[in-house]
mmCIF file of C-alpha atoms in Angstrom:
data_model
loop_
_atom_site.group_PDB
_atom_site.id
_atom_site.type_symbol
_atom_site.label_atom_id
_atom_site.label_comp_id
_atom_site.label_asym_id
_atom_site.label_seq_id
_atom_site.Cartn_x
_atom_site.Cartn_y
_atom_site.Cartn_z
ATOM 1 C CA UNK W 1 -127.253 -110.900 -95.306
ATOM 2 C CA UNK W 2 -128.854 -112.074 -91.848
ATOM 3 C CA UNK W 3 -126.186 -112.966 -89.235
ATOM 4 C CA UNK W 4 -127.896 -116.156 -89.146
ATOM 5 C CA UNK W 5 -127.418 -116.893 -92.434
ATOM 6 C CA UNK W 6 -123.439 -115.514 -92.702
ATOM 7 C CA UNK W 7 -122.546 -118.085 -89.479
ATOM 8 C CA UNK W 8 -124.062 -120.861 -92.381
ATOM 9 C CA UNK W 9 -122.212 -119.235 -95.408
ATOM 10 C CA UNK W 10 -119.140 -117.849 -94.378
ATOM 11 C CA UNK W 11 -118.356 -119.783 -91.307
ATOM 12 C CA UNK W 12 -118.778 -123.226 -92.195
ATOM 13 C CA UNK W 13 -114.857 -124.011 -92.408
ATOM 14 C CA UNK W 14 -114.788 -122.752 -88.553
ATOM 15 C CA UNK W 15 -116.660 -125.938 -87.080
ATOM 16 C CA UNK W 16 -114.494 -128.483 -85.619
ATOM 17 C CA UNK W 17 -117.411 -130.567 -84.857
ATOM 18 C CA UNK W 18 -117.901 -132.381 -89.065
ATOM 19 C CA UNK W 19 -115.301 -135.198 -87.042
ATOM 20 C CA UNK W 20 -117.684 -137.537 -85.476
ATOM 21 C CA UNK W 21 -114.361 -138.715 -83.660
ATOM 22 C CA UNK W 22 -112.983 -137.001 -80.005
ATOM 23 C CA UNK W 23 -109.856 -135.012 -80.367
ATOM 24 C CA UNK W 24 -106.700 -136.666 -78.074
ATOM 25 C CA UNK W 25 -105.355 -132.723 -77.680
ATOM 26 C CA UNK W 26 -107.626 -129.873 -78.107
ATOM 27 C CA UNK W 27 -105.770 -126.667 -79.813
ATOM 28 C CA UNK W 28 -105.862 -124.275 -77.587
ATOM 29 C CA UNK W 29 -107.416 -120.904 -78.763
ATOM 30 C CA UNK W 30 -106.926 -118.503 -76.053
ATOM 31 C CA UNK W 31 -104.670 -115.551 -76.155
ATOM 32 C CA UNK W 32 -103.894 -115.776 -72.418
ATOM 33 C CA UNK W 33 -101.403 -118.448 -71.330
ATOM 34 C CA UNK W 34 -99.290 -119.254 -68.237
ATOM 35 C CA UNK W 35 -96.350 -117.335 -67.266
ATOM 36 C CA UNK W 36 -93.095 -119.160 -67.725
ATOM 37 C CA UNK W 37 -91.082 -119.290 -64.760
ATOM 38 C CA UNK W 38 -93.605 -117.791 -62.731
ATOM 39 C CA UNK W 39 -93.003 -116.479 -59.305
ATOM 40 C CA UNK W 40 -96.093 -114.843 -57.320
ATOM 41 C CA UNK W 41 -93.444 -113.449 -54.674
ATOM 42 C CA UNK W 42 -91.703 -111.963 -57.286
ATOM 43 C CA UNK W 43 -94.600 -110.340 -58.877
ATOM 44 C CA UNK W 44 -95.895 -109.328 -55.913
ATOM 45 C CA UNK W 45 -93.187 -107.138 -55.002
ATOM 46 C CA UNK W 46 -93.538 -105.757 -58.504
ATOM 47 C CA UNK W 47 -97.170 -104.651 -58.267
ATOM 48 C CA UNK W 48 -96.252 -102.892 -54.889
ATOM 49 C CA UNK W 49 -93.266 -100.869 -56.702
ATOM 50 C CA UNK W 50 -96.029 -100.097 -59.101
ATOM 51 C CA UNK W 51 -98.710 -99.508 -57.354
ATOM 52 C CA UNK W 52 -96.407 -96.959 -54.500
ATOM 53 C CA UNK W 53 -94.370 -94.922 -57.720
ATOM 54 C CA UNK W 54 -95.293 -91.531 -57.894
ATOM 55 C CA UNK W 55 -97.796 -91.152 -60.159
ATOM 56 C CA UNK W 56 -98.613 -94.978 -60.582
ATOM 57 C CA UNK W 57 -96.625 -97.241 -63.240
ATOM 58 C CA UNK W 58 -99.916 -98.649 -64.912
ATOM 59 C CA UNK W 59 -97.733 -99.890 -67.537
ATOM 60 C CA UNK W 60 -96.214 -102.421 -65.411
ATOM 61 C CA UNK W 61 -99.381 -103.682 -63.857
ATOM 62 C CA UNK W 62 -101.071 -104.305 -66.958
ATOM 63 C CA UNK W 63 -97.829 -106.470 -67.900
ATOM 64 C CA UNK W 64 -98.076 -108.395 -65.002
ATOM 65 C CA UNK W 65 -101.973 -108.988 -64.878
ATOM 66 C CA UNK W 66 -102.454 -109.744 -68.108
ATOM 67 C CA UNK W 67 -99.057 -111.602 -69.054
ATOM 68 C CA UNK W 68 -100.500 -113.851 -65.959
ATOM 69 C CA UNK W 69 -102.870 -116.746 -66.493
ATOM 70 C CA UNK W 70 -106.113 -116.732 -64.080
ATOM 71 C CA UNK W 71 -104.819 -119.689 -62.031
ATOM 72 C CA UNK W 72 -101.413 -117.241 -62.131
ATOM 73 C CA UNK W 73 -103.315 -113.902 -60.707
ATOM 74 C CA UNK W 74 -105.079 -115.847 -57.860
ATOM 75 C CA UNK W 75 -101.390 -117.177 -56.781
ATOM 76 C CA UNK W 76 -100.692 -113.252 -56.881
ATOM 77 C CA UNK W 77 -103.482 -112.566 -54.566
ATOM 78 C CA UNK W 78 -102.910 -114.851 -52.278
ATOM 79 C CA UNK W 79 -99.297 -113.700 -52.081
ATOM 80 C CA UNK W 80 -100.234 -109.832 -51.884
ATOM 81 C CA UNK W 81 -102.096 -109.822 -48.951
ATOM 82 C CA UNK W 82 -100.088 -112.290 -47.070
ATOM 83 C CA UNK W 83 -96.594 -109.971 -47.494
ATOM 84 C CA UNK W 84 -98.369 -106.524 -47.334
ATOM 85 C CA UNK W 85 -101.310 -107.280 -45.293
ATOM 86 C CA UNK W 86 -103.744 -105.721 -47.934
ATOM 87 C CA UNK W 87 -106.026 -106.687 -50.573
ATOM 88 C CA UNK W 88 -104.454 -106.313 -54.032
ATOM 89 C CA UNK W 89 -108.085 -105.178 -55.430
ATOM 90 C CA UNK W 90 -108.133 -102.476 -52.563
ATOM 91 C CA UNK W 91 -104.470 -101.658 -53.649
ATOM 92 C CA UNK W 92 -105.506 -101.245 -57.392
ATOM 93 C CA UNK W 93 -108.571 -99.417 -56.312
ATOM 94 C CA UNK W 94 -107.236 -96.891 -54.594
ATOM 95 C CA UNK W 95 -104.803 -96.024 -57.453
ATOM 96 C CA UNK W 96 -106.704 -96.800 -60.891
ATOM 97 C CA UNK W 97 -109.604 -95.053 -62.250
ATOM 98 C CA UNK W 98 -112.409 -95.243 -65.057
ATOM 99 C CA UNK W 99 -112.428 -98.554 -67.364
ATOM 100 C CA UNK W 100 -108.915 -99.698 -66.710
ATOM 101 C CA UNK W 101 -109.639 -99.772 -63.213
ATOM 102 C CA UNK W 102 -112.765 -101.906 -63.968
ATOM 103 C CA UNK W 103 -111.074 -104.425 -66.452
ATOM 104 C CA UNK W 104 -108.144 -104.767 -64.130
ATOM 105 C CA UNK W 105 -110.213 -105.822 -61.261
ATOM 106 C CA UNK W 106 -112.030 -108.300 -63.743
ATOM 107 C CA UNK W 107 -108.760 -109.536 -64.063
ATOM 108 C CA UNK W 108 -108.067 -110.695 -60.609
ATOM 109 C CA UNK W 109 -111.600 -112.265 -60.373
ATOM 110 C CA UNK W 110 -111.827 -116.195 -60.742
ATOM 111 C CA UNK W 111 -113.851 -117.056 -63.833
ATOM 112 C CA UNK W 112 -116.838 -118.435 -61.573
ATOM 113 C CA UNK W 113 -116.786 -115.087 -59.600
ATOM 114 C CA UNK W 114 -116.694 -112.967 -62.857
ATOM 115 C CA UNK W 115 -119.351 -114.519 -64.679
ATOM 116 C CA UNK W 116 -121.324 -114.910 -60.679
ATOM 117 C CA UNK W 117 -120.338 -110.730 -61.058
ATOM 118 C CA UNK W 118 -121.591 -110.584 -64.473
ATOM 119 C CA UNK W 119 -124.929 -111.964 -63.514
ATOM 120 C CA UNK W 120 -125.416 -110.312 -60.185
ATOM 121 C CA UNK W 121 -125.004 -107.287 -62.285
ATOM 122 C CA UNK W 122 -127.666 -108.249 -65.499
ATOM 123 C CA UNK W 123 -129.904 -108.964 -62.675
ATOM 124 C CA UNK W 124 -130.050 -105.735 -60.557
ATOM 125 C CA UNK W 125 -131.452 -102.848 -60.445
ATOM 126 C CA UNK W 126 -134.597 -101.358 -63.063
ATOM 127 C CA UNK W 127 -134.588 -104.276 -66.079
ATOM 128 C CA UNK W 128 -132.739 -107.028 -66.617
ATOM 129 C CA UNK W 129 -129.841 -107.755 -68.974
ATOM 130 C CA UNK W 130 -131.394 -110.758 -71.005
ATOM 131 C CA UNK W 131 -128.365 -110.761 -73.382
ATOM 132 C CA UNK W 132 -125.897 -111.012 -70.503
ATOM 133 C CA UNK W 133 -127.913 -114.023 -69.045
ATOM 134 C CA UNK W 134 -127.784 -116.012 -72.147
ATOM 135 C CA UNK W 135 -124.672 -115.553 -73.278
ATOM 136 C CA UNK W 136 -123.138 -117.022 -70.174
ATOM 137 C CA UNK W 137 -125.254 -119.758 -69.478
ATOM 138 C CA UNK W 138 -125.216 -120.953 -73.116
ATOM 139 C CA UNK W 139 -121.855 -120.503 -73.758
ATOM 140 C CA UNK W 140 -120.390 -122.539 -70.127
ATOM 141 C CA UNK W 141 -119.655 -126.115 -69.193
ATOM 142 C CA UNK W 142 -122.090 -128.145 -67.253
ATOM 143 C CA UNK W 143 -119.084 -127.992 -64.690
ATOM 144 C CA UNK W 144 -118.346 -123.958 -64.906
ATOM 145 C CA UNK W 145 -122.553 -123.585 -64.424
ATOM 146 C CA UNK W 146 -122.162 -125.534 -60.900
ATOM 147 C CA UNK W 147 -119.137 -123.113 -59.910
ATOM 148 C CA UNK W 148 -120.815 -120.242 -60.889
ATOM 149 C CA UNK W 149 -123.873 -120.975 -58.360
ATOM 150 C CA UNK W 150 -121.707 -121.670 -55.734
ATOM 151 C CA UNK W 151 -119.619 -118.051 -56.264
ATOM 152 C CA UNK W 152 -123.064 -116.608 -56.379
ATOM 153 C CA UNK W 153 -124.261 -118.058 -53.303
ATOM 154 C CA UNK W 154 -121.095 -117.570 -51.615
ATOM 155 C CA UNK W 155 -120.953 -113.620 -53.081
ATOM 156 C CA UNK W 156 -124.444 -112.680 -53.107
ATOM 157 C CA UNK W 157 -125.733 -115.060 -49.964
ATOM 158 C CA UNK W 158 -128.346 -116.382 -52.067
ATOM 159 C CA UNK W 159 -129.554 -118.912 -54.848
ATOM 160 C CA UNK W 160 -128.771 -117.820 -58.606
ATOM 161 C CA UNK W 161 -132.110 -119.711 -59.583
ATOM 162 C CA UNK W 162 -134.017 -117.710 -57.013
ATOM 163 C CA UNK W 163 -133.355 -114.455 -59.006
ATOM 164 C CA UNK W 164 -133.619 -115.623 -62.025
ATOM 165 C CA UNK W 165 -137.464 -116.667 -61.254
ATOM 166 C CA UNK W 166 -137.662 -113.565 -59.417
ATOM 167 C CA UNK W 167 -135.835 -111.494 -62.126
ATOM 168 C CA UNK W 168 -137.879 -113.468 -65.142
ATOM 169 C CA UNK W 169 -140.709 -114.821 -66.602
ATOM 170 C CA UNK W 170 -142.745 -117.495 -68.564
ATOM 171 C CA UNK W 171 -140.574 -119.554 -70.698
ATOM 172 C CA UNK W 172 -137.611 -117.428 -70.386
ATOM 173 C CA UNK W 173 -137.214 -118.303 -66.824
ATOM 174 C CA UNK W 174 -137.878 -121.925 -67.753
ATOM 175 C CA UNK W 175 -134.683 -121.749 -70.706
ATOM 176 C CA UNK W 176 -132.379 -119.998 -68.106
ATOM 177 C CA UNK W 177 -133.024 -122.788 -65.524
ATOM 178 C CA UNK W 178 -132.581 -125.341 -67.681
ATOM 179 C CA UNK W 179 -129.184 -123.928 -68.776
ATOM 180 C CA UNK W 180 -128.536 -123.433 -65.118
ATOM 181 C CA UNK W 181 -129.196 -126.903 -64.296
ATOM 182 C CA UNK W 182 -126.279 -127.915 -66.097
ATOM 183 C CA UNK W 183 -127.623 -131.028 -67.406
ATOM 184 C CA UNK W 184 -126.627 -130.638 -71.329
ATOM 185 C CA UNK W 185 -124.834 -133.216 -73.385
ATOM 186 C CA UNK W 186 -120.857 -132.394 -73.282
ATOM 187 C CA UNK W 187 -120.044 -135.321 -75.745
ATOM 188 C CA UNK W 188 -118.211 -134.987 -78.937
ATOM 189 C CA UNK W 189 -119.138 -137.946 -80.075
ATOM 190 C CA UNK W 190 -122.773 -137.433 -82.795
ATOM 191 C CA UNK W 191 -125.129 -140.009 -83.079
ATOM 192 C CA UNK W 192 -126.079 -139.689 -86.748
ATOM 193 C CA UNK W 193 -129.482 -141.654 -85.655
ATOM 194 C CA UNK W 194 -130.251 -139.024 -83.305
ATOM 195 C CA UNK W 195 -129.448 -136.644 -85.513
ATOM 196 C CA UNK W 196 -131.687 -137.856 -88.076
ATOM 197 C CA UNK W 197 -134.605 -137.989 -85.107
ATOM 198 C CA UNK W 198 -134.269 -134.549 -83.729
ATOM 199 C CA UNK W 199 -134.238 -133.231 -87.682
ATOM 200 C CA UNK W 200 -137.417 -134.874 -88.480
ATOM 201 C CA UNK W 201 -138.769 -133.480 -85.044
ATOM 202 C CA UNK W 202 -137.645 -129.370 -85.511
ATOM 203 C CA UNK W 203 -139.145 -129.968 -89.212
ATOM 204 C CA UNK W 204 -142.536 -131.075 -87.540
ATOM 205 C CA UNK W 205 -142.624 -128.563 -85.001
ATOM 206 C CA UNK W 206 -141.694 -125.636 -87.360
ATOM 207 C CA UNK W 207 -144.688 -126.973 -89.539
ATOM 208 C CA UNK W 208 -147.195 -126.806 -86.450
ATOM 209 C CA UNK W 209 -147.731 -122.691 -86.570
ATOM 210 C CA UNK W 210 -149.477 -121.513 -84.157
ATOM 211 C CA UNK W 211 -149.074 -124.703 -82.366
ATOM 212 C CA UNK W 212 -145.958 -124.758 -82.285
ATOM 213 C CA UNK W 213 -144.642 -126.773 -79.166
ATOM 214 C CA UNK W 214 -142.041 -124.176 -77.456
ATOM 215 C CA UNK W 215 -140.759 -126.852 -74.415
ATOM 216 C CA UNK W 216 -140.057 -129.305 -76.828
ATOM 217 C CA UNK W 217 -137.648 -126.903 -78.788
ATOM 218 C CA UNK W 218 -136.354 -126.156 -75.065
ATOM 219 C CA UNK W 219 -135.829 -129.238 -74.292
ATOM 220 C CA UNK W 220 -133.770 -129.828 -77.536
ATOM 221 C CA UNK W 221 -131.742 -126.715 -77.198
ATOM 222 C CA UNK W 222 -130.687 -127.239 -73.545
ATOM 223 C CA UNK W 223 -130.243 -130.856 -73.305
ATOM 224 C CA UNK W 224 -128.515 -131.591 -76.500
ATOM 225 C CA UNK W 225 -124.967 -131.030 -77.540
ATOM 226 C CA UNK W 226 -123.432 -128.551 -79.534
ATOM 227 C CA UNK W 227 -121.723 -130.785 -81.860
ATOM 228 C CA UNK W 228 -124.975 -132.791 -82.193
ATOM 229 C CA UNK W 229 -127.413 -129.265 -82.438
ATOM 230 C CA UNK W 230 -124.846 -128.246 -85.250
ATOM 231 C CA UNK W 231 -125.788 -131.457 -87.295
ATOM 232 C CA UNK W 232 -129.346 -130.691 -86.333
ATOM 233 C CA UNK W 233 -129.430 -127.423 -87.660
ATOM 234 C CA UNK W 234 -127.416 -128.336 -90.920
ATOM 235 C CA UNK W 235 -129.884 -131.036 -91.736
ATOM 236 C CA UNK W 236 -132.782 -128.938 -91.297
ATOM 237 C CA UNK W 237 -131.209 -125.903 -93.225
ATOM 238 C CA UNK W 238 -131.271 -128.949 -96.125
ATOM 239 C CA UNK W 239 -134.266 -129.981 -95.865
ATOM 240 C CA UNK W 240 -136.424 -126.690 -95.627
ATOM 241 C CA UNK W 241 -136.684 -123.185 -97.151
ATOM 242 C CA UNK W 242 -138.256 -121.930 -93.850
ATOM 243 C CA UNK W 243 -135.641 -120.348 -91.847
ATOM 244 C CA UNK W 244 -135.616 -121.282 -87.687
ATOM 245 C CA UNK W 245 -135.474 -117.610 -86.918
ATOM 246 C CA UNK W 246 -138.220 -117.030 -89.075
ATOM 247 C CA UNK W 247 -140.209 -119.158 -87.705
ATOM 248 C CA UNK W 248 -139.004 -118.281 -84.226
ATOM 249 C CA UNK W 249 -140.003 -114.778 -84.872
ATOM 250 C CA UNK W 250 -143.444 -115.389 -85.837
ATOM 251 C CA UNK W 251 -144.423 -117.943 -83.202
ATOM 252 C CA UNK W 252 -142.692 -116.746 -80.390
ATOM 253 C CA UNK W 253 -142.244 -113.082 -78.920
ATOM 254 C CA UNK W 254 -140.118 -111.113 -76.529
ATOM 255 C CA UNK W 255 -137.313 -112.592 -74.591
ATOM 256 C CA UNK W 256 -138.044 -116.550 -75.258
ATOM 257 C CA UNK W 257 -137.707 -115.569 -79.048
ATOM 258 C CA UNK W 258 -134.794 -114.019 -78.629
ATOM 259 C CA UNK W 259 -133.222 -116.509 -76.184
ATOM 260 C CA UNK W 260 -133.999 -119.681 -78.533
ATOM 261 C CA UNK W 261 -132.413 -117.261 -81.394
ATOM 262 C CA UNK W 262 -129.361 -117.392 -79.500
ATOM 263 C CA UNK W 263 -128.816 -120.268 -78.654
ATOM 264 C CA UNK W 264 -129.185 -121.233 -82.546
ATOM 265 C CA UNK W 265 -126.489 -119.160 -82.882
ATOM 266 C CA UNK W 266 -124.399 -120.321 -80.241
ATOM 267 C CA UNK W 267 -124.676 -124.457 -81.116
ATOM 268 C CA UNK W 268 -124.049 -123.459 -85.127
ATOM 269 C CA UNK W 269 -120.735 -121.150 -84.104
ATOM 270 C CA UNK W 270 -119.919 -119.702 -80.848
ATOM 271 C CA UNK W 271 -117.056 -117.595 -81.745
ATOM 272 C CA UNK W 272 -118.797 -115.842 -84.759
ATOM 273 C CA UNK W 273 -121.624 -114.493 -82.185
ATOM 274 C CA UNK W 274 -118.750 -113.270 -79.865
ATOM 275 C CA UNK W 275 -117.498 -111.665 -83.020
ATOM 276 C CA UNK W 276 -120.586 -109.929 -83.652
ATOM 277 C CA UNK W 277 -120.957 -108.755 -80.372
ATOM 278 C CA UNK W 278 -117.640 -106.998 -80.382
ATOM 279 C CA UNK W 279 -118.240 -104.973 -83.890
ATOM 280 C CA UNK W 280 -122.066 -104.275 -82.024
ATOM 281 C CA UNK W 281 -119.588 -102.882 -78.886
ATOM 282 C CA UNK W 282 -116.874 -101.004 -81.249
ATOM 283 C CA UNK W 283 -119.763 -99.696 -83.908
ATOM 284 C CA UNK W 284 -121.851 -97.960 -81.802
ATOM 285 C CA UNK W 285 -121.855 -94.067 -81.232
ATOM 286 C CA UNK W 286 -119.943 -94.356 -78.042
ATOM 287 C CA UNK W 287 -117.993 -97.849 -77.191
ATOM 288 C CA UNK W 288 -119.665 -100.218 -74.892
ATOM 289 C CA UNK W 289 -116.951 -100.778 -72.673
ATOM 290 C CA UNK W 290 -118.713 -103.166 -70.969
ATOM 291 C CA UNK W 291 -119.358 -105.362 -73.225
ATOM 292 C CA UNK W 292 -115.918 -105.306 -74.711
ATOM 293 C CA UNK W 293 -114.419 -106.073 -70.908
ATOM 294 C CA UNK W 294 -116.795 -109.131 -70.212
ATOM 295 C CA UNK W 295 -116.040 -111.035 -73.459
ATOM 296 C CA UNK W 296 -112.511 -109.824 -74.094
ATOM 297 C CA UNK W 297 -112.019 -111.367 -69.784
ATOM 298 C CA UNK W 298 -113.816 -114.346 -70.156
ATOM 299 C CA UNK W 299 -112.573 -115.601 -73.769
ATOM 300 C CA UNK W 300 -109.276 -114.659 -73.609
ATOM 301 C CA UNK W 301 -108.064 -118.478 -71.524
ATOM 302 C CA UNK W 302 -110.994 -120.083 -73.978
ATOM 303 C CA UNK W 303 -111.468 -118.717 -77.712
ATOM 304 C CA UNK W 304 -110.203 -115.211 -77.892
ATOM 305 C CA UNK W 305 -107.905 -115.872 -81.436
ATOM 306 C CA UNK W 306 -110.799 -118.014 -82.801
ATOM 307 C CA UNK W 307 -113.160 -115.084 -81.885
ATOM 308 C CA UNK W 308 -110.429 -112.416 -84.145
ATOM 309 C CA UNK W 309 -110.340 -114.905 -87.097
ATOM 310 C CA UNK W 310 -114.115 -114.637 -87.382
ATOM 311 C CA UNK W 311 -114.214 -110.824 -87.246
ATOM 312 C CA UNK W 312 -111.388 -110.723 -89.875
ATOM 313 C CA UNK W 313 -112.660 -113.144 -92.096
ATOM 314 C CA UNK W 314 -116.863 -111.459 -91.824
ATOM 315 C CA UNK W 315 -115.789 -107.825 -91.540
ATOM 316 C CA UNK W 316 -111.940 -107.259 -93.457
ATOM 317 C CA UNK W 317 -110.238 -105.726 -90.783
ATOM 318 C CA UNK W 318 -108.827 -106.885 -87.388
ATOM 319 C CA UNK W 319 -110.173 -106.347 -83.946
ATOM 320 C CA UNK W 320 -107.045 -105.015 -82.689
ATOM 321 C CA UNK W 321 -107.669 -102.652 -85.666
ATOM 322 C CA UNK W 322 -110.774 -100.953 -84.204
ATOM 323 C CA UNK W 323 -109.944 -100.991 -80.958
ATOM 324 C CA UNK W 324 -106.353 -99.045 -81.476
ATOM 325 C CA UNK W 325 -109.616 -97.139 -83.221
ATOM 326 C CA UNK W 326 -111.913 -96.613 -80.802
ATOM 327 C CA UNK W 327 -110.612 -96.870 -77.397
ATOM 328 C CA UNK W 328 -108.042 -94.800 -75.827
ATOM 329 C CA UNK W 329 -104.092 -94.669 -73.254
ATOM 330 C CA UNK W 330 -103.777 -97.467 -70.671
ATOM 331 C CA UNK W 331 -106.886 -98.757 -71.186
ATOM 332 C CA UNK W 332 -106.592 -99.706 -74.992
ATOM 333 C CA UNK W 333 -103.222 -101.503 -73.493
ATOM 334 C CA UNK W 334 -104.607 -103.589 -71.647
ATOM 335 C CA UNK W 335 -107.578 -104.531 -74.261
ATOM 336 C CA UNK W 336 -104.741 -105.142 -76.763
ATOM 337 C CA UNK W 337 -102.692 -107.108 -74.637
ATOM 338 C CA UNK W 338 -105.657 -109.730 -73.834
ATOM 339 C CA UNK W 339 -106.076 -110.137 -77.434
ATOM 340 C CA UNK W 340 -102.339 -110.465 -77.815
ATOM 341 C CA UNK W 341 -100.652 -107.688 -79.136
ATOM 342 C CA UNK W 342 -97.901 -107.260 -76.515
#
């Protein structure tokens, strides 16, 4: 069955957005929290035992790192180089190799700089990562989209929406700057009204074929809530055979296609598409390490144990499962730690 169709199917008990009301207390579904009694002195000195034992106790730094919150690790930093003059990342640098010294660096990065990292990175070099540009500007706040541009800018010395024009084209570039102007709806709250009005519009423009109007489904999937694009997409799923991707597919090509795809995907369950994207990393003939650092890093203070009940629930086995599996010593530690485990 489709992916599409599975997030409809088998995930529909996963949305918290059926209540029209706003939540006093959201749960919180990260795997990361705040250190109790925390002390960046103290763990300070205890990276520096750890990092100057012979033969490096990478056991201990992954205990401190990823025990740590964010907000927790940038205390650290700040503490590090003011008692032993040095950079922590230099420190860890010098003494890790290979992916855990890539994931533990991640870790010490503010989530604006990691993501402003992540981007710099999709953007460089011979093609671009279009996946990697999508997924996090779809998948941030209005408010984590401004910090992002202003790590880039301060990192890179130059204007995230200048290199995605540069980087981009057609509609594609005009999706990614909408999502970059951070102007979507971030209420809870669905008008069932609007609702109704947007429906009646996606049914019209999915009818139009060949002239089908691609900036007003841009403007609907950028500007619009998820909550409210979830109702959207239910309704229309009611009202119509045609499948959106279907009709993406054949009126659309290339990256646009594939962008509007996702962000379908995104609005009807965010977790289940980080799901996917994991068994994509831990399936393939070789494990994409890189994909399994940048979502494992930036979920795990967000959506990390939502993200494991969706792989359980589509694929009958547990993420820590395949990555005791696939991945291997001090670096399957630390993975397993983020999602929990220790």
């Amino acid at each position: 069955m489709p992916f599409f169709d599975r997030l409809k199917d088998i995930f529909s008990h996963d949305r918290h957005s059926d209540d029209d009301t706003v939540k006093e207390k959201p749960v919180y579904y990260g795997t990361v929290t705040p250190y109790p009694n925390f002390n960046a002195s103290d763990d300070t000195a205890i990276l520096r035992r750890a990092i100057e034992s012979k033969g490096v106790n990478e056991d201990v730094i992954i205990a401190v790192l990823v025990k740590r919150s964010n907000e927790q690790r940038q205390n650290i930093k700040a503490a590090y180089e003011t008692e032993n003059g040095r950079k922590l990342a230099d420190d860890l640098k010098a003494v890790l190799t290979a992916h855990l010294e890539v994931i533990c660096l991640a870790l010490l990065m503010t989530p604006a700089h990691y993501d402003a990292y992540q981007l710099r990175k999709a953007t460089k070099g011979l093609g671009t990562d279009e996946e990697v540009l999508t997924e996090i500007l779809a998948t941030r706040t209005n408010q984590e989209i401004q910090e992002i541009k202003k790590a880039f800018k301060q990192e890179y010395k130059t204007e995230l929406e200048e290199v995605i024009k540069s980087e981009t084209s057609g509609n594609y570039t005009k999706i990614l700057l909408e999502l970059l102007s951070g102007g979507r709806d971030e209420s809870t709250r669905v008008d069932n009204d609007l609702v109704s009005k947007d429906t009646k519009t996606l049914l019209t423009l999915c009818e139009q074929g060949s002239k089908f109007n691609v900036s007003t489904f841009i403007d609907l999937m950028t500007k619009r809530s998820y909550p409210h694009l979830r109702k959207v997409l239910e309704a229309y799923s009611k009202q119509t055979d045609v499948k959106l991707p279907t009709v993406l597919k054949k009126e659309l090509k290339g990256d646009t296609e594939n962008c509007l795809i996702d962000l379908a995907k995104y609005a009807w369950n965010t977790p289940a598409v980080f799901a996917q994207k994991l068994v994509k990393a831990l399936e393939k003939p070789g494990t994409c390490e890189k994909t399994l650092n940048r979502i494992l890093v930036s979920r795990s203070e967000v959506d990390l144990k939502k993200i494991q009940e969706v792989y359980w629930n589509c694929h009958q086995r547990s993420l820590n499962d395949d990555i005791e599996k696939d991945t291997k010593e001090h670096y399957r530690k630390v993975l397993l730690s983020l999602c929990g485990a220790f």
